[in-house]
XYZ file of C-alpha atoms in Angstrom:
169
model
C -137.879 -85.867 -285.386
C -136.788 -89.500 -285.046
C -134.428 -88.499 -282.244
C -137.337 -86.978 -280.293
C -139.420 -90.125 -280.945
C -136.641 -92.389 -279.628
C -136.172 -90.267 -276.525
C -139.925 -90.163 -275.778
C -140.215 -93.935 -276.368
C -137.320 -94.542 -273.953
C -138.889 -92.197 -271.396
C -142.324 -93.892 -271.581
C -140.780 -97.386 -271.318
C -138.717 -96.322 -268.295
C -141.722 -94.754 -266.567
C -143.856 -97.849 -267.163
C -141.196 -100.154 -265.739
C -140.944 -97.959 -262.644
C -144.747 -97.864 -262.239
C -145.121 -101.656 -262.307
C -142.251 -103.124 -260.312
C -141.430 -106.798 -260.791
C -142.387 -109.113 -257.943
C -139.516 -110.339 -255.803
C -137.794 -113.224 -257.564
C -139.542 -112.591 -260.895
C -137.472 -112.216 -264.012
C -138.403 -109.175 -266.113
C -140.335 -110.226 -269.197
C -141.777 -113.423 -267.676
C -145.472 -114.067 -267.171
C -146.400 -114.491 -263.536
C -149.482 -116.505 -262.554
C -151.283 -114.832 -259.690
C -153.478 -117.847 -258.851
C -151.724 -120.951 -260.157
C -154.004 -123.991 -260.513
C -154.108 -126.347 -257.550
C -152.393 -129.556 -258.551
C -153.263 -133.002 -257.289
C -150.453 -134.922 -255.639
C -148.655 -137.498 -257.777
C -149.246 -140.175 -255.126
C -151.599 -140.469 -252.189
C -151.855 -142.464 -249.003
C -154.855 -144.615 -248.079
C -155.450 -145.413 -244.420
C -157.902 -148.258 -243.783
C -159.349 -148.744 -240.305
C -161.046 -152.130 -239.892
C -163.559 -152.314 -237.022
C -165.716 -155.058 -235.536
C -163.136 -157.864 -235.560
C -164.534 -160.760 -233.521
C -161.587 -163.178 -233.484
C -158.565 -162.732 -231.232
C -156.093 -164.637 -233.444
C -155.351 -164.830 -237.155
C -154.724 -162.119 -239.721
C -156.710 -159.314 -241.267
C -155.892 -159.282 -244.991
C -156.682 -156.290 -247.174
C -156.723 -155.856 -250.952
C -156.950 -152.558 -252.818
C -158.474 -152.692 -256.323
C -158.570 -150.038 -259.046
C -161.169 -151.471 -261.468
C -164.058 -153.898 -261.913
C -161.843 -156.436 -263.678
C -161.087 -159.183 -261.169
C -162.714 -157.318 -258.262
C -163.402 -159.889 -255.512
C -162.610 -162.766 -257.889
C -159.149 -163.322 -259.341
C -157.512 -160.093 -258.154
C -156.318 -158.936 -261.582
C -157.090 -155.303 -260.694
C -155.440 -155.580 -257.279
C -152.872 -152.787 -256.864
C -151.920 -153.186 -253.193
C -152.428 -155.855 -250.571
C -151.216 -156.880 -247.170
C -152.036 -158.773 -244.002
C -151.648 -157.737 -240.393
C -151.933 -159.754 -237.175
C -155.124 -159.310 -235.207
C -154.319 -157.385 -232.033
C -157.798 -156.334 -230.934
C -161.236 -155.478 -232.264
C -159.796 -153.036 -234.812
C -156.658 -152.648 -236.930
C -155.219 -149.816 -238.980
C -153.259 -150.300 -242.219
C -151.674 -147.632 -244.436
C -151.112 -148.058 -248.179
C -148.683 -145.525 -249.680
C -147.846 -144.660 -253.272
C -151.356 -144.831 -254.737
C -152.004 -142.547 -257.694
C -155.112 -140.367 -257.487
C -158.022 -142.395 -258.864
C -160.929 -144.675 -258.017
C -160.392 -147.568 -255.613
C -162.258 -150.224 -253.631
C -160.991 -152.222 -250.651
C -161.860 -155.773 -249.583
C -160.950 -157.155 -246.155
C -161.065 -160.667 -244.705
C -160.487 -162.217 -241.307
C -158.113 -165.017 -242.378
C -158.332 -167.633 -239.645
C -156.467 -170.469 -241.367
C -153.607 -168.572 -243.037
C -154.485 -169.501 -246.629
C -154.845 -165.837 -247.680
C -158.250 -166.368 -249.310
C -161.851 -165.978 -248.196
C -163.121 -169.471 -247.459
C -166.727 -170.308 -248.361
C -169.095 -173.170 -247.685
C -170.753 -175.468 -250.229
C -173.301 -172.748 -251.111
C -170.648 -170.043 -251.608
C -171.378 -168.284 -248.335
C -168.241 -166.927 -246.610
C -167.153 -168.886 -243.539
C -164.621 -166.199 -242.522
C -165.321 -162.584 -241.687
C -165.159 -160.022 -244.487
C -165.675 -156.329 -245.159
C -165.878 -154.099 -248.214
C -165.377 -150.355 -248.624
C -168.575 -148.266 -248.536
C -170.287 -151.174 -246.700
C -172.500 -152.438 -249.561
C -175.227 -155.000 -248.850
C -174.023 -158.576 -249.317
C -176.876 -161.082 -249.243
C -178.166 -164.182 -251.012
C -180.347 -161.859 -253.087
C -177.698 -159.269 -254.044
C -174.621 -161.479 -254.174
C -171.175 -159.910 -253.978
C -171.134 -156.190 -254.824
C -169.836 -154.706 -258.049
C -166.785 -152.430 -258.013
C -168.909 -149.297 -258.537
C -170.895 -149.997 -255.318
C -167.710 -150.345 -253.258
C -165.471 -147.762 -254.929
C -164.499 -144.263 -253.834
C -162.482 -141.450 -255.416
C -159.086 -140.555 -254.006
C -157.496 -137.213 -254.917
C -155.609 -136.712 -251.665
C -154.641 -138.701 -248.581
C -157.774 -140.537 -247.460
C -158.943 -142.536 -244.436
C -161.793 -145.036 -244.705
C -163.518 -147.238 -242.111
C -164.615 -150.784 -242.897
C -166.808 -152.798 -240.532
C -166.358 -156.560 -240.555
C -169.311 -158.846 -241.325
C -169.443 -162.423 -240.088
C -172.671 -163.318 -241.867
C -174.608 -162.207 -244.918
C -176.955 -159.236 -244.702
C -180.680 -160.091 -244.418
């Protein structure tokens, strides 16, 4: 009786393996995911296009931040930065190697080469500036918080920033 059982077990196992062939490249006995989860890239690329540049000389300096801490003040949350010569009314800069996350970008039209946004006695910028998501910057609102300027990045992203040469009304 046990001999018949072993033969029938072998026959059933053989028939089942013939009925459900293994996918090409699959090892028998492994679990195959039909719809594997979509993974986010380990690093992303941020392209920033700055428009509305009024000056013909100087540099456009950009800073990429990843948190509220130091945003637009001491730069402690700055993760990338760079300056590029003004060549027209717009410039394009690419930042590579950013991990997926939340970021904000600040831009300034550096006319005197000191790599900081100069302000007058009242704290009003005397050089052009721009901030991602174009938040209102006025005497009433002051400089925006990180959350008003930030955006999520899960893949390569392009943003446009328009320069301001005065406060918003």
